[in-house]
XYZ file of C-alpha atoms in Angstrom:
685
model
C -91.377 56.273 -18.376
C -93.648 59.000 -19.738
C -90.583 60.945 -20.892
C -89.293 57.904 -22.732
C -92.639 57.226 -24.376
C -92.799 60.798 -25.516
C -89.589 60.447 -27.518
C -89.855 56.828 -28.692
C -92.832 55.993 -30.914
C -94.937 53.004 -29.882
C -94.298 51.382 -33.258
C -90.585 51.359 -32.496
C -91.203 49.768 -29.100
C -93.432 47.096 -30.660
C -90.816 46.270 -33.271
C -88.114 46.138 -30.579
C -89.887 43.150 -29.035
C -90.871 41.487 -32.297
C -89.963 37.872 -32.858
C -88.227 38.763 -36.129
C -84.610 39.808 -35.758
C -84.768 42.262 -38.656
C -87.596 44.230 -37.047
C -85.752 44.323 -33.706
C -82.602 45.472 -35.497
C -84.398 48.281 -37.334
C -86.072 49.371 -34.127
C -82.672 49.478 -32.411
C -81.373 51.761 -35.163
C -84.348 54.061 -34.471
C -83.434 54.091 -30.768
C -79.810 54.867 -31.656
C -80.893 57.875 -33.725
C -83.242 59.152 -31.002
C -80.564 58.887 -28.289
C -78.024 60.564 -30.551
C -80.362 63.541 -30.989
C -81.009 63.736 -27.242
C -77.260 63.620 -26.564
C -76.651 66.436 -29.044
C -79.353 68.428 -27.295
C -77.828 67.639 -23.916
C -81.095 66.204 -22.609
C -79.626 63.529 -20.343
C -82.805 63.227 -18.262
C -84.692 61.856 -21.244
C -81.717 59.642 -22.114
C -81.878 58.233 -18.597
C -85.618 57.660 -19.011
C -85.037 55.799 -22.293
C -82.413 53.562 -20.697
C -84.702 52.865 -17.694
C -87.514 51.920 -20.094
C -85.229 49.490 -21.949
C -83.991 47.853 -18.721
C -87.276 47.586 -16.792
C -89.735 46.891 -19.577
C -87.498 44.889 -21.852
C -84.322 43.309 -20.398
C -86.179 42.226 -17.244
C -89.310 41.144 -19.071
C -90.719 37.649 -18.822
C -90.883 37.501 -22.618
C -87.688 36.312 -24.329
C -88.172 38.522 -27.377
C -88.578 41.564 -25.115
C -85.291 40.673 -23.393
C -83.543 40.275 -26.752
C -84.919 43.634 -27.919
C -83.920 45.318 -24.705
C -80.287 44.134 -25.098
C -80.126 45.332 -28.696
C -81.708 48.619 -27.600
C -79.177 49.202 -24.803
C -76.304 48.586 -27.198
C -77.903 50.963 -29.730
C -78.368 53.639 -27.048
C -74.682 53.353 -26.113
C -73.682 53.744 -29.747
C -75.920 56.803 -29.966
C -74.306 58.328 -26.877
C -70.795 57.810 -28.302
C -68.354 59.860 -26.172
C -71.012 60.636 -23.544
C -71.852 56.987 -22.906
C -69.524 56.666 -19.891
C -71.855 58.621 -17.596
C -74.716 56.201 -18.304
C -72.771 52.901 -17.976
C -73.962 52.394 -14.389
C -77.493 52.078 -15.818
C -76.638 50.081 -18.916
C -74.009 47.490 -18.029
C -75.628 45.808 -14.963
C -78.732 44.859 -16.972
C -76.574 43.384 -19.730
C -74.532 41.412 -17.198
C -77.747 40.168 -15.607
C -78.837 38.761 -18.963
C -75.841 36.394 -19.097
C -77.648 34.189 -16.563
C -80.750 33.915 -18.751
C -82.107 30.419 -19.341
C -82.587 31.178 -23.046
C -79.328 30.654 -24.939
C -80.361 33.221 -27.589
C -80.733 35.851 -24.872
C -77.244 34.999 -23.616
C -75.985 35.284 -27.187
C -77.508 38.763 -27.600
C -76.073 39.751 -24.241
C -72.591 38.901 -25.605
C -73.303 40.900 -28.718
C -74.650 43.847 -26.739
C -71.722 43.981 -24.320
C -69.304 43.672 -27.231
C -70.839 46.722 -28.927
C -70.979 48.660 -25.673
C -67.310 47.883 -24.863
C -66.291 48.796 -28.388
C -67.796 52.237 -27.907
C -66.630 53.074 -24.373
C -63.279 51.161 -24.479
C -61.338 51.921 -21.282
C -64.387 53.210 -19.421
C -65.699 49.619 -19.238
C -62.763 48.686 -16.966
C -64.741 49.693 -13.855
C -66.880 46.608 -14.531
C -63.918 44.353 -15.332
C -64.265 41.932 -12.417
C -67.972 41.395 -13.131
C -67.285 40.960 -16.850
C -64.470 38.514 -16.070
C -66.814 36.401 -13.953
C -69.363 36.354 -16.755
C -66.776 35.430 -19.382
C -65.441 32.632 -17.182
C -68.961 31.241 -16.866
C -69.666 31.606 -20.572
C -66.510 29.643 -21.447
C -68.398 26.532 -20.312
C -71.718 27.424 -21.962
C -73.550 24.504 -23.513
C -74.453 26.477 -26.644
C -71.584 26.676 -29.153
C -72.958 29.947 -30.594
C -72.832 31.538 -27.149
C -69.288 30.236 -26.669
C -68.252 31.681 -30.011
C -69.752 35.073 -29.159
C -68.091 34.960 -25.730
C -64.694 34.347 -27.336
C -65.110 37.465 -29.502
C -66.089 39.494 -26.453
C -63.158 38.027 -24.508
C -60.654 39.094 -27.167
C -62.060 42.634 -27.202
C -61.883 42.925 -23.394
C -58.275 41.690 -23.466
C -57.395 44.354 -26.036
C -59.029 47.026 -23.883
C -57.201 45.877 -20.735
C -53.786 45.826 -22.411
C -54.174 49.453 -23.531
C -55.817 50.739 -20.353
C -54.086 52.434 -17.415
C -57.117 51.982 -15.160
C -56.880 48.195 -14.788
C -56.237 47.118 -11.163
C -54.228 43.901 -10.938
C -54.587 43.975 -7.145
C -58.386 43.714 -7.396
C -58.219 41.099 -10.133
C -55.838 38.587 -8.457
C -58.283 37.368 -5.765
C -60.788 36.668 -8.534
C -58.189 34.704 -10.483
C -56.973 32.800 -7.428
C -60.509 31.608 -6.605
C -60.845 29.963 -10.006
C -57.371 28.482 -10.517
C -58.285 25.053 -9.154
C -61.398 24.617 -11.301
C -61.136 21.370 -13.263
C -63.279 22.314 -16.263
C -60.974 22.360 -19.327
C -62.705 25.377 -20.918
C -62.288 27.432 -17.765
C -58.644 26.381 -17.545
C -57.970 27.500 -21.115
C -59.754 30.761 -20.384
C -57.657 31.426 -17.252
C -54.309 30.556 -18.832
C -55.193 32.851 -21.722
C -55.785 35.761 -19.368
C -52.621 35.073 -17.354
C -50.566 35.054 -20.546
C -52.126 38.269 -21.843
C -51.735 40.169 -18.575
C -48.146 38.980 -18.199
C -47.375 40.435 -21.616
C -48.376 43.933 -20.487
C -45.238 45.797 -19.308
C -47.099 47.912 -16.761
C -48.755 44.916 -15.068
C -46.556 43.080 -12.563
C -47.924 39.523 -12.804
C -44.639 38.100 -11.497
C -45.194 39.816 -8.162
C -48.486 37.960 -7.791
C -47.244 34.633 -9.166
C -47.424 32.877 -5.770
C -51.187 33.485 -5.806
C -51.838 31.401 -8.905
C -48.675 29.311 -9.323
C -50.232 26.236 -7.725
C -53.160 26.424 -10.122
C -50.842 26.514 -13.122
C -48.975 23.471 -11.845
C -52.289 21.740 -11.334
C -53.030 22.195 -15.025
C -49.853 20.350 -16.035
C -51.628 17.065 -15.324
C -54.769 17.937 -17.270
C -56.051 15.255 -19.636
C -56.012 17.781 -22.480
C -52.661 18.070 -24.250
C -53.484 21.626 -25.303
C -54.080 22.777 -21.720
C -50.897 21.080 -20.507
C -48.971 22.794 -23.274
C -50.464 26.221 -22.514
C -49.757 25.875 -18.787
C -46.203 24.721 -19.468
C -45.625 27.636 -21.826
C -46.889 30.115 -19.226
C -44.707 28.564 -16.519
C -41.643 28.610 -18.759
C -42.171 32.305 -19.431
C -42.520 33.064 -15.722
C -39.380 31.074 -14.901
C -37.438 33.084 -17.452
C -38.753 36.295 -15.895
C -37.669 35.060 -12.460
C -34.130 34.511 -13.752
C -34.040 38.093 -15.039
C -35.736 39.719 -12.057
C -33.726 41.253 -9.192
C -36.547 40.834 -6.678
C -38.567 37.627 -6.353
C -40.588 36.143 -3.486
C -38.913 32.712 -3.528
C -40.248 31.612 -0.171
C -43.988 31.400 -0.912
C -43.359 29.752 -4.255
C -40.910 27.258 -2.746
C -43.689 25.894 -0.539
C -45.848 25.280 -3.620
C -43.021 23.658 -5.577
C -42.220 21.284 -2.728
C -45.794 20.001 -2.752
C -45.879 19.670 -6.528
C -42.595 17.753 -6.577
C -44.506 14.913 -4.930
C -47.239 14.895 -7.596
C -48.340 11.578 -9.053
C -48.063 13.154 -12.505
C -44.613 12.722 -14.040
C -44.606 15.971 -16.023
C -45.677 17.965 -12.966
C -42.854 16.451 -10.906
C -40.287 17.226 -13.599
C -41.432 20.839 -13.917
C -41.501 21.330 -10.139
C -38.036 19.875 -9.612
C -36.713 22.010 -12.492
C -38.084 25.128 -10.810
C -36.615 24.062 -7.466
C -33.254 23.595 -9.176
C -33.354 27.186 -10.477
C -34.560 28.509 -7.119
C -31.651 26.887 -5.297
C -29.248 28.563 -7.712
C -30.963 31.957 -7.546
C -32.635 32.174 -4.152
C -29.618 32.513 -1.885
C -30.341 33.278 1.774
C -34.041 33.817 1.010
C -34.392 30.057 0.830
C -32.530 29.172 4.047
C -35.786 28.700 6.026
C -37.108 26.436 3.262
C -34.059 24.213 2.722
C -35.479 21.405 4.843
C -38.700 21.323 2.799
C -36.734 21.537 -0.443
C -34.527 18.650 0.625
C -37.652 16.687 1.513
C -38.837 17.172 -2.074
C -35.498 16.351 -3.686
C -34.636 13.123 -1.874
C -37.593 11.067 -3.218
C -37.018 12.446 -6.734
C -33.449 11.128 -6.675
C -35.022 7.662 -6.956
C -37.745 8.645 -9.434
C -38.567 6.129 -12.158
C -38.110 8.882 -14.760
C -34.450 9.496 -15.607
C -34.906 13.212 -16.395
C -36.308 13.801 -12.917
C -33.468 11.835 -11.311
C -30.849 13.870 -13.182
C -32.325 17.244 -12.175
C -32.866 16.065 -8.584
C -29.241 14.955 -8.252
C -28.009 18.241 -9.697
C -30.174 20.166 -7.235
C -28.963 18.004 -4.379
C -25.351 18.790 -5.280
C -26.182 22.495 -5.387
C -27.647 22.264 -1.897
C -24.590 20.393 -0.633
C -22.391 23.175 -1.973
C -24.157 25.929 -0.021
C -22.533 26.706 3.322
C -25.042 28.474 5.507
C -24.900 29.813 9.036
C -27.583 28.581 11.462
C -27.769 32.163 12.718
C -29.081 33.183 9.273
C -32.113 30.923 9.451
C -30.478 27.678 8.335
C -32.328 25.110 10.471
C -29.929 22.212 11.052
C -32.466 20.336 13.160
C -35.157 20.492 10.463
C -32.785 19.288 7.754
C -31.543 16.495 10.007
C -35.147 15.478 10.664
C -35.851 15.291 6.916
C -32.756 13.161 6.334
C -33.703 10.871 9.221
C -37.231 10.445 7.855
C -35.919 9.411 4.441
C -33.698 6.730 5.955
C -36.913 4.693 5.951
C -37.483 5.260 2.229
C -38.162 2.201 0.105
C -35.592 3.450 -2.425
C -31.908 2.757 -1.887
C -30.648 5.879 -3.695
C -32.786 8.087 -1.456
C -31.511 6.386 1.695
C -27.922 6.838 0.509
C -28.393 10.564 -0.100
C -30.125 10.964 3.261
C -27.047 9.461 4.918
C -24.765 11.711 2.888
C -26.695 14.678 4.247
C -26.343 13.512 7.835
C -22.623 13.080 7.225
C -22.361 16.563 5.686
C -24.210 18.119 8.613
C -21.957 16.312 11.075
C -18.845 17.610 9.363
C -20.092 21.203 9.169
C -22.323 21.604 12.214
C -21.169 18.875 14.594
C -22.271 20.536 17.827
C -25.752 21.335 16.455
C -26.217 17.792 15.124
C -25.094 16.217 18.387
C -27.703 18.282 20.215
C -30.344 16.412 18.178
C -28.592 13.045 18.510
C -31.350 11.451 20.582
C -33.786 12.059 17.729
C -31.673 10.382 15.071
C -29.488 7.799 16.828
C -32.078 5.008 17.069
C -32.921 5.397 13.385
C -29.236 5.141 12.499
C -28.921 1.969 14.539
C -31.928 0.430 12.780
C -30.393 1.391 9.440
C -27.582 -1.063 10.137
C -30.102 -3.765 9.164
C -30.622 -2.226 5.728
C -30.573 -4.811 2.902
C -28.109 -2.667 0.928
C -24.399 -3.064 1.713
C -23.723 0.460 0.447
C -26.281 1.908 2.825
C -24.876 -0.062 5.754
C -21.333 1.120 5.004
C -22.523 4.734 4.952
C -24.435 4.235 8.203
C -21.265 2.907 9.805
C -19.331 5.948 8.569
C -21.938 8.240 10.111
C -21.765 6.313 13.389
C -17.977 6.537 13.310
C -18.185 10.283 12.722
C -20.483 10.653 15.722
C -18.182 8.478 17.859
C -15.080 10.627 17.442
C -15.241 11.629 21.108
C -15.097 9.122 23.984
C -18.634 9.700 25.243
C -20.324 8.932 21.948
C -17.824 6.165 21.153
C -18.862 4.245 24.260
C -22.553 4.927 23.597
C -22.218 3.611 20.048
C -20.631 0.317 21.083
C -23.035 -0.229 23.987
C -26.068 0.420 21.780
C -24.591 -1.664 18.982
C -24.141 -4.607 21.339
C -27.734 -4.164 22.506
C -28.904 -4.256 18.887
C -26.964 -7.467 18.322
C -28.637 -8.867 21.429
C -32.210 -8.221 20.281
C -31.630 -8.837 16.570
C -29.753 -12.047 15.943
C -30.213 -11.639 12.184
C -28.287 -8.371 12.298
C -25.382 -10.142 13.969
C -25.416 -13.010 11.491
C -25.776 -10.958 8.309
C -24.107 -7.660 9.146
C -22.086 -8.235 12.314
C -18.749 -8.896 10.638
C -19.168 -6.011 8.181
C -20.080 -3.557 10.948
C -17.215 -4.553 13.255
C -14.630 -4.594 10.470
C -15.642 -1.180 9.177
C -15.683 0.356 12.646
C -12.193 -1.013 13.205
C -11.010 0.806 10.088
C -12.725 4.082 10.975
C -12.184 4.189 14.731
C -8.940 2.214 15.331
C -9.190 -1.554 15.642
C -7.435 -1.849 18.998
C -9.679 0.753 20.639
C -12.814 -0.941 19.309
C -11.752 -4.425 20.419
C -10.619 -3.244 23.844
C -13.955 -1.531 24.519
C -15.997 -4.476 23.248
C -13.961 -6.801 25.431
C -14.711 -4.617 28.450
C -18.425 -4.736 27.656
C -18.538 -8.536 27.341
C -16.348 -9.090 30.367
C -19.292 -8.016 32.546
C -22.041 -9.433 30.331
C -24.676 -11.255 32.386
C -26.213 -13.112 29.420
C -23.655 -15.892 29.149
C -25.026 -17.384 25.922
C -24.981 -14.001 24.190
C -21.496 -13.262 25.500
C -20.229 -16.581 24.136
C -21.789 -15.952 20.701
C -20.364 -12.437 20.493
C -16.871 -13.473 21.594
C -16.831 -16.248 19.001
C -17.931 -13.744 16.343
C -15.305 -11.193 17.368
C -12.644 -13.900 17.468
C -13.508 -15.069 13.958
C -13.332 -11.491 12.663
C -9.970 -11.058 14.387
C -8.585 -14.185 12.730
C -9.899 -13.604 9.221
C -10.296 -9.905 8.435
C -7.604 -8.127 6.453
C -8.579 -4.904 8.248
C -7.345 -6.424 11.539
C -3.930 -7.618 10.338
C -2.255 -4.930 12.440
C -4.069 -6.168 15.516
C -2.938 -9.717 14.818
C 0.665 -8.546 14.405
C 0.452 -6.774 17.747
C -0.862 -9.892 19.488
C 2.046 -11.939 18.103
C 4.278 -9.741 20.263
C 2.389 -10.511 23.484
C 5.421 -12.254 25.023
C 7.907 -9.631 23.895
C 6.560 -6.101 24.440
C 4.065 -4.216 26.588
C 1.737 -3.191 23.749
C 1.165 -6.793 22.713
C 0.888 -7.976 26.308
C -1.667 -5.300 27.256
C -3.864 -6.122 24.270
C -3.653 -9.859 25.027
C -4.726 -9.292 28.629
C -7.482 -6.856 27.571
C -9.042 -9.467 25.295
C -8.408 -12.476 27.502
C -10.997 -11.646 30.180
C -13.937 -11.593 27.757
C -12.533 -14.303 25.466
C -12.917 -16.632 28.484
C -16.598 -16.898 27.519
C -15.448 -19.284 24.761
C -12.760 -21.893 25.326
C -12.160 -22.178 21.612
C -11.761 -18.382 21.334
C -9.111 -18.537 24.090
C -7.255 -21.331 22.276
C -7.341 -19.288 19.047
C -6.110 -16.202 20.899
C -3.231 -18.170 22.421
C -2.195 -19.600 19.048
C -2.294 -16.099 17.588
C -0.277 -14.658 20.486
C 2.184 -17.592 20.321
C 1.468 -18.481 23.962
C 1.518 -22.140 22.944
C 2.207 -23.613 26.378
C -0.859 -21.827 27.761
C -2.880 -23.039 24.779
C -1.856 -26.592 25.670
C -2.847 -25.991 29.299
C -6.260 -24.688 28.226
C -6.828 -27.765 26.065
C -5.822 -30.026 28.958
C -8.280 -28.207 31.249
C -11.312 -29.024 29.097
C -13.845 -31.384 30.648
C -16.523 -33.582 29.176
C -19.281 -30.903 29.224
C -17.101 -28.497 27.254
C -16.706 -30.801 24.276
C -20.174 -30.494 22.720
C -21.454 -29.942 19.206
C -20.964 -26.164 19.364
C -17.373 -26.644 20.542
C -16.617 -29.101 17.762
C -18.072 -26.729 15.147
C -15.803 -23.954 16.433
C -12.855 -26.365 16.472
C -13.574 -27.369 12.885
C -13.445 -23.684 11.839
C -10.151 -23.199 13.663
C -8.536 -26.191 11.972
C -9.514 -24.808 8.576
C -8.203 -21.369 9.573
C -4.843 -22.898 10.506
C -4.412 -23.592 6.797
C -4.921 -19.931 5.816
C -2.228 -17.251 5.365
C -3.121 -15.847 8.789
C -1.387 -18.796 10.473
C 1.433 -19.227 7.951
C 3.947 -18.279 10.662
C 2.593 -21.064 12.879
C 2.923 -23.695 10.164
C 6.509 -22.582 9.490
C 7.306 -22.934 13.176
C 6.384 -26.624 12.863
C 9.577 -27.011 10.846
C 11.415 -26.592 14.161
C 9.548 -28.880 16.537
C 12.410 -28.780 19.001
C 11.925 -25.065 19.467
C 8.111 -25.108 19.439
C 7.310 -28.242 21.406
C 4.298 -26.670 23.116
C 2.829 -25.715 19.770
C 3.158 -29.308 18.683
C 1.619 -30.526 21.915
C -1.298 -28.067 21.583
C -2.033 -29.159 18.018
C -1.907 -32.831 18.974
C -4.242 -31.998 21.834
C -6.723 -30.520 19.357
C -6.309 -33.551 17.121
C -7.243 -35.830 20.019
C -10.492 -33.885 20.520
C -11.669 -34.255 16.928
C -13.748 -37.194 15.687
C -11.485 -39.357 13.548
C -13.888 -39.436 10.616
C -14.194 -35.675 10.412
C -12.605 -33.639 7.634
C -10.920 -31.391 10.202
C -9.208 -34.433 11.808
C -7.821 -35.518 8.460
C -6.588 -31.984 7.655
C -4.771 -31.558 10.961
C -3.354 -35.089 10.969
C -2.047 -34.551 7.435
C -0.409 -31.308 8.531
C 1.202 -32.901 11.597
C 2.582 -35.739 9.485
C 4.689 -33.166 7.648
C 6.434 -32.081 10.859
C 10.091 -33.163 10.873
C 10.999 -36.022 13.218
C 11.698 -34.970 16.801
C 14.066 -37.265 18.715
C 13.147 -38.686 22.058
C 16.447 -37.438 23.544
C 15.526 -33.859 22.623
C 12.140 -34.308 24.201
C 13.699 -35.627 27.436
C 15.991 -32.591 27.605
C 13.044 -30.247 27.256
C 10.887 -32.170 29.722
C 13.660 -32.149 32.342
C 14.040 -28.391 32.026
C 17.634 -28.658 30.753
C 16.842 -27.443 27.290
C 19.503 -25.481 25.515
C 16.769 -23.620 23.682
C 15.866 -19.988 24.237
C 12.527 -19.717 26.034
C 11.255 -17.353 23.324
C 11.644 -20.130 20.780
C 9.649 -22.455 22.977
C 6.860 -20.025 22.868
C 5.717 -18.996 26.312
C 8.486 -19.061 28.812
C 9.683 -21.680 31.250
C 8.532 -25.151 30.465
C 7.507 -25.856 34.027
C 4.406 -23.739 34.543
C 4.330 -24.706 38.155
C 7.749 -23.181 38.889
C 7.355 -20.093 36.748
C 3.918 -19.004 35.610
C 4.636 -15.369 34.744
C 6.246 -14.191 31.527
C 6.450 -10.587 30.305
C 4.054 -9.678 33.101
C 1.429 -12.248 32.068
C 0.396 -14.536 34.933
C -0.703 -17.600 32.981
C -1.675 -19.606 36.057
C -4.015 -16.834 37.169
C -5.376 -16.520 33.630
C -6.093 -20.257 33.520
C -7.969 -20.006 36.816
C -10.023 -17.103 35.409
C -10.903 -19.177 32.342
C -11.913 -22.183 34.441
C -14.064 -19.968 36.681
C -15.993 -18.443 33.787
C -16.301 -21.772 32.001
C -17.733 -23.241 35.198
C -20.378 -20.521 35.126
C -21.237 -21.540 31.572
C -21.499 -25.210 32.585
C -23.824 -24.374 35.474
C -25.919 -22.183 33.200
C -26.197 -24.986 30.614
C -27.309 -27.451 33.289
C -30.016 -25.063 34.515
C -31.297 -24.613 30.965
C -31.379 -28.369 30.439
C -33.318 -28.859 33.669
C -35.792 -26.154 32.661
C -36.342 -27.809 29.275
C -36.917 -31.173 30.961
C -39.461 -29.668 33.357
C -41.265 -27.947 30.478
C -41.393 -31.171 28.481
C -42.750 -33.107 31.471
C -45.442 -30.493 32.056
C -46.600 -30.729 28.431
C -46.820 -34.528 28.673
C -48.940 -34.319 31.834
C -51.475 -32.019 30.199
C -52.009 -34.276 27.173
């Protein structure tokens, strides 16, 4: 200190701490001149002593005016040193940086001014303190004093100019500092950070793109800022980086893809749009780099397909199509299981469009990677079955197509039908609302005869008699009414004339026995009219209940549809189709006379041409001149000949009566149980 006092007059030191700015300024000019002379003389020891005096006695003083004077003095000393200032920066700069934390706003202001003048003199040599200066500038951007903020902005611009022209700046050391501050919410800090990112990115020698993953999330976070200016600045910076990515041969897509996937789920609309736009470009540019991330990308796209904002929906759909068009090899990191899991998860989405695209992805994966998908079948199959209850018809149709694709081989075909039946068992609503649609579509996709044969086999051994009866009635109604099953109906019409028709008739008959009305319908369809008449004659009192009459009513109405046009035309030749006539009259006798169905059938039968008693006697005596095929099901005397085209009708009738007896016994047990339950409730009252 003695050396410093020997070169700086006491009057100068007093003025340096004066409360008047002009006196402090003049004193600083005196210090500048003294230091300049010492520098010219090469007396760096005394220069060091002067700087130590200014830092210890002034900048660290308890008196504010001393601190202000010390800052002005340090700046003046640097100006006096000119080209030799660099070797003394380690003494000068730390004290100035320390002053930025001063409680007095005027001290902070002078610190900005001092550092500005110091940096202006030393230029690139100040870079060694860049990280510390950056921290200070970031803090000053939120300063409560507008004068300090204004001074900080001037200093900030100067430091940016120095960095852009310097070859000593280390981006590697700076990035961690930037990354730490990118999620700060203060709008002034955000503007400050975006400004620096933009400036550094404009410097050709600084590779900001290589470090983009480190601060990309922070930029996206700013897109939802309440300030329009900050949103605009962040968007501009992101747009510039995206353009650079398009023009760059080497980009780390993977790390950034993870960030984009998260941001695509943002609550902010603009953030989602920007993220999905970036993902769209990444899918086009990323190639095999993105294979490990395709599942995550798909998970981001699928919800956006149903976004409320049209622009987002358009970009999401375009991206989804791009993904569909990429054919990747699982050996190259394309994770079929992960993508399948994402698609399965989105089958539970509240949005129909998302569920549809999820199903399209499962279908695509099945077509391209069938063996891999089937290895994960246990994970997805239950979800696909539940999706059959979806409120959207389009979704249900796609689900059925996926199921049909899975069921191309026998093993999975059987599993599908067994599980489908189980779903119908536990979910009666599914059967009522979607049953017909599901069965019809499966018949189109998997061959109607194969589907009906397998279902018949399943219900033939069904232990739940009520469920079996309901299902058989449903299947029978679908068979009689669906245009998709017209080929099956045509085949059944040939039951008495070829093996294909006969085999199908016998395959259905065993399970159709769970419903007498289904058997009668099947016989009318197969033109086994004599057996239909025998079935009607075999009905007993318990069989003719409300459920039976409802089914009978449906059948009578169906007889008036195009499906049974051939049957109605056969009534024009009653002599040839006597058993048809007898069967229809049998049904008429079962109907209540006041019912609509009774009136419909009676009206139809009244149109039948007269049939002479002599003709009837000839037929009844077995001396008919008619061909048995015209009669409908073989010899008129079932007792003398009960087999036709390999169909043993007597045995079939016994099978029907046996199963119907099981149903009667089951109904009686249920009635007894209900009576016991009712009695128990009465006793406890």
